[in-house]
């Protein structure tokens, strides 16, 4: 039986990034995913500065740009009474934001992990964990072509919102949100799209995210009960109806544009922060911490926390893992609470603007923390 330093379950932004950093530092890593290589997932994909900074620090931003991901040079917050456009100032080596399609981002990270020596296997579902006689997690039961037991010093659950690893270790929830929004989104060509656009009205919010293939991802969010009560049988109809409600002028633009993909929907999930480390295990990404998509920050969190966790695993002590968890909580708590309140749709315009200012301050703190990290030394 082969023993790894780490098995990472889930090969998307959280897991592939963690595996990449561990493998680069010389750890023996197995990265598995039940999905296939280079596939999409149910998510829009706007990166904030912290996420772009991580890709740049790890040397992967060039590949994202080379794949035709357009630079985003401004963000517009559109309120009922007025718009506020903020230019993306060059800072910490980040000159623009990007919103790569997930099939590109996740593949880029996983391929970099493989190139750094991680063993990467797709079509492998982790069904259970194995424990030693002291109860410490020491590996996984994986179902691929045939069931296998694979041992490792640590099992990292990067397996998303419905994490099997979190369930098997019974990771306690330490913070729970109260609100959830539902999202419909699709992709459009032949439309004007300048930077990120986030528009907020009291019943529905929408956003536009320029991405690969000269397309723009356009989403609309509503309180989750509206999704249940008003979606009906035709998602495209509900999508256009809610877009018209949130941003009639923007919606009218779509009449002259070309939709390139079906409308996809997410019914919403209340946010949580879980205990994310224990004997022989750790969680990262949505498995550890999920918040409503309305602030578009989950991928940035995942890329941030992948590095915090990889550093802790490389230090190899229980204290290091406890510190990972404490730093993650410190950087996440403000973002979590602000997002939960925005997702309530119960704000005045003044309150919403002050929430956006607080969000921006939290993201600046996150970026300063990441920019201060020494680069992890790659093993030749
Ligand atoms: C509608 C929507 C819009 C969003 N928009 C944005 C946005 O614009 N910007 C942003 O930053 N964030 C956004 N998010 C959040 C973002 O999608 C998540 O935070 C992010 O995907 C988390 O990445 P992850 O790697 O932790 O998990 P995931 O991307 O969920 O990946 C988990 C992986 O684990 C694999 N897996 C699961 N169970 C097993 C198992 N038992 N064995 C093996 N493999 C397993 C899955 O196949 C999957 O590939 C959005 C989310 C939603 C739902």
mmCIF file with all atom_site columns, C-alpha atoms in Angstrom, residues 1-2 4 7 30-33 119-130 139-151:
data_model
loop_
_atom_site.group_PDB
_atom_site.id
_atom_site.type_symbol
_atom_site.label_atom_id
_atom_site.label_alt_id
_atom_site.label_comp_id
_atom_site.label_asym_id
_atom_site.label_entity_id
_atom_site.label_seq_id
_atom_site.pdbx_PDB_ins_code
_atom_site.Cartn_x
_atom_site.Cartn_y
_atom_site.Cartn_z
_atom_site.occupancy
_atom_site.B_iso_or_equiv
_atom_site.pdbx_formal_charge
_atom_site.auth_seq_id
_atom_site.auth_comp_id
_atom_site.auth_asym_id
_atom_site.auth_atom_id
_atom_site.pdbx_PDB_model_num
ATOM 1  C CA . UNK A 1 1   ? 0.000   0.000  0.000   1.00 0.00 ? 1   UNK A CA 1
ATOM 2  C CA . UNK A 1 2   ? 1.407   3.387  -1.002  1.00 0.00 ? 2   UNK A CA 1
ATOM 3  C CA . UNK A 1 4   ? 1.131   9.768  0.649   1.00 0.00 ? 4   UNK A CA 1
ATOM 4  C CA . UNK A 1 7   ? -4.577  13.066 -0.122  1.00 0.00 ? 7   UNK A CA 1
ATOM 5  C CA . UNK A 1 30  ? -2.575  12.461 -4.368  1.00 0.00 ? 30  UNK A CA 1
ATOM 6  C CA . UNK A 1 31  ? -5.311  14.725 -5.784  1.00 0.00 ? 31  UNK A CA 1
ATOM 7  C CA . UNK A 1 32  ? -8.600  13.013 -6.677  1.00 0.00 ? 32  UNK A CA 1
ATOM 8  C CA . UNK A 1 33  ? -11.938 14.153 -8.055  1.00 0.00 ? 33  UNK A CA 1
ATOM 9  C CA . UNK A 1 119 ? -0.564  12.384 -8.726  1.00 0.00 ? 119 UNK A CA 1
ATOM 10 C CA . UNK A 1 120 ? -3.901  13.528 -10.130 1.00 0.00 ? 120 UNK A CA 1
ATOM 11 C CA . UNK A 1 121 ? -6.787  11.105 -10.701 1.00 0.00 ? 121 UNK A CA 1
ATOM 12 C CA . UNK A 1 122 ? -10.246 11.938 -12.038 1.00 0.00 ? 122 UNK A CA 1
ATOM 13 C CA . UNK A 1 123 ? -13.324 9.708  -11.916 1.00 0.00 ? 123 UNK A CA 1
ATOM 14 C CA . UNK A 1 124 ? -12.409 8.711  -8.333  1.00 0.00 ? 124 UNK A CA 1
ATOM 15 C CA . UNK A 1 125 ? -15.006 9.200  -5.611  1.00 0.00 ? 125 UNK A CA 1
ATOM 16 C CA . UNK A 1 126 ? -13.960 9.152  -1.968  1.00 0.00 ? 126 UNK A CA 1
ATOM 17 C CA . UNK A 1 127 ? -16.670 7.195  -0.170  1.00 0.00 ? 127 UNK A CA 1
ATOM 18 C CA . UNK A 1 128 ? -15.205 6.947  3.328   1.00 0.00 ? 128 UNK A CA 1
ATOM 19 C CA . UNK A 1 129 ? -12.199 7.664  5.534   1.00 0.00 ? 129 UNK A CA 1
ATOM 20 C CA . UNK A 1 130 ? -9.969  5.157  7.271   1.00 0.00 ? 130 UNK A CA 1
ATOM 21 C CA . UNK A 1 139 ? -6.500  7.589  4.557   1.00 0.00 ? 139 UNK A CA 1
ATOM 22 C CA . UNK A 1 140 ? -9.519  7.168  2.303   1.00 0.00 ? 140 UNK A CA 1
ATOM 23 C CA . UNK A 1 141 ? -11.650 4.518  0.696   1.00 0.00 ? 141 UNK A CA 1
ATOM 24 C CA . UNK A 1 142 ? -11.830 5.532  -2.962  1.00 0.00 ? 142 UNK A CA 1
ATOM 25 C CA . UNK A 1 143 ? -14.179 4.138  -5.589  1.00 0.00 ? 143 UNK A CA 1
ATOM 26 C CA . UNK A 1 144 ? -12.714 4.360  -9.069  1.00 0.00 ? 144 UNK A CA 1
ATOM 27 C CA . UNK A 1 145 ? -12.543 1.360  -11.364 1.00 0.00 ? 145 UNK A CA 1
ATOM 28 C CA . UNK A 1 146 ? -12.400 -0.695 -8.150  1.00 0.00 ? 146 UNK A CA 1
ATOM 29 C CA . UNK A 1 147 ? -12.590 0.251  -4.425  1.00 0.00 ? 147 UNK A CA 1
ATOM 30 C CA . UNK A 1 148 ? -9.170  1.050  -2.909  1.00 0.00 ? 148 UNK A CA 1
ATOM 31 C CA . UNK A 1 149 ? -7.853  1.999  0.518   1.00 0.00 ? 149 UNK A CA 1
ATOM 32 C CA . UNK A 1 150 ? -5.185  4.686  0.229   1.00 0.00 ? 150 UNK A CA 1
ATOM 33 C CA . UNK A 1 151 ? -3.154  5.911  3.206   1.00 0.00 ? 151 UNK A CA 1
#
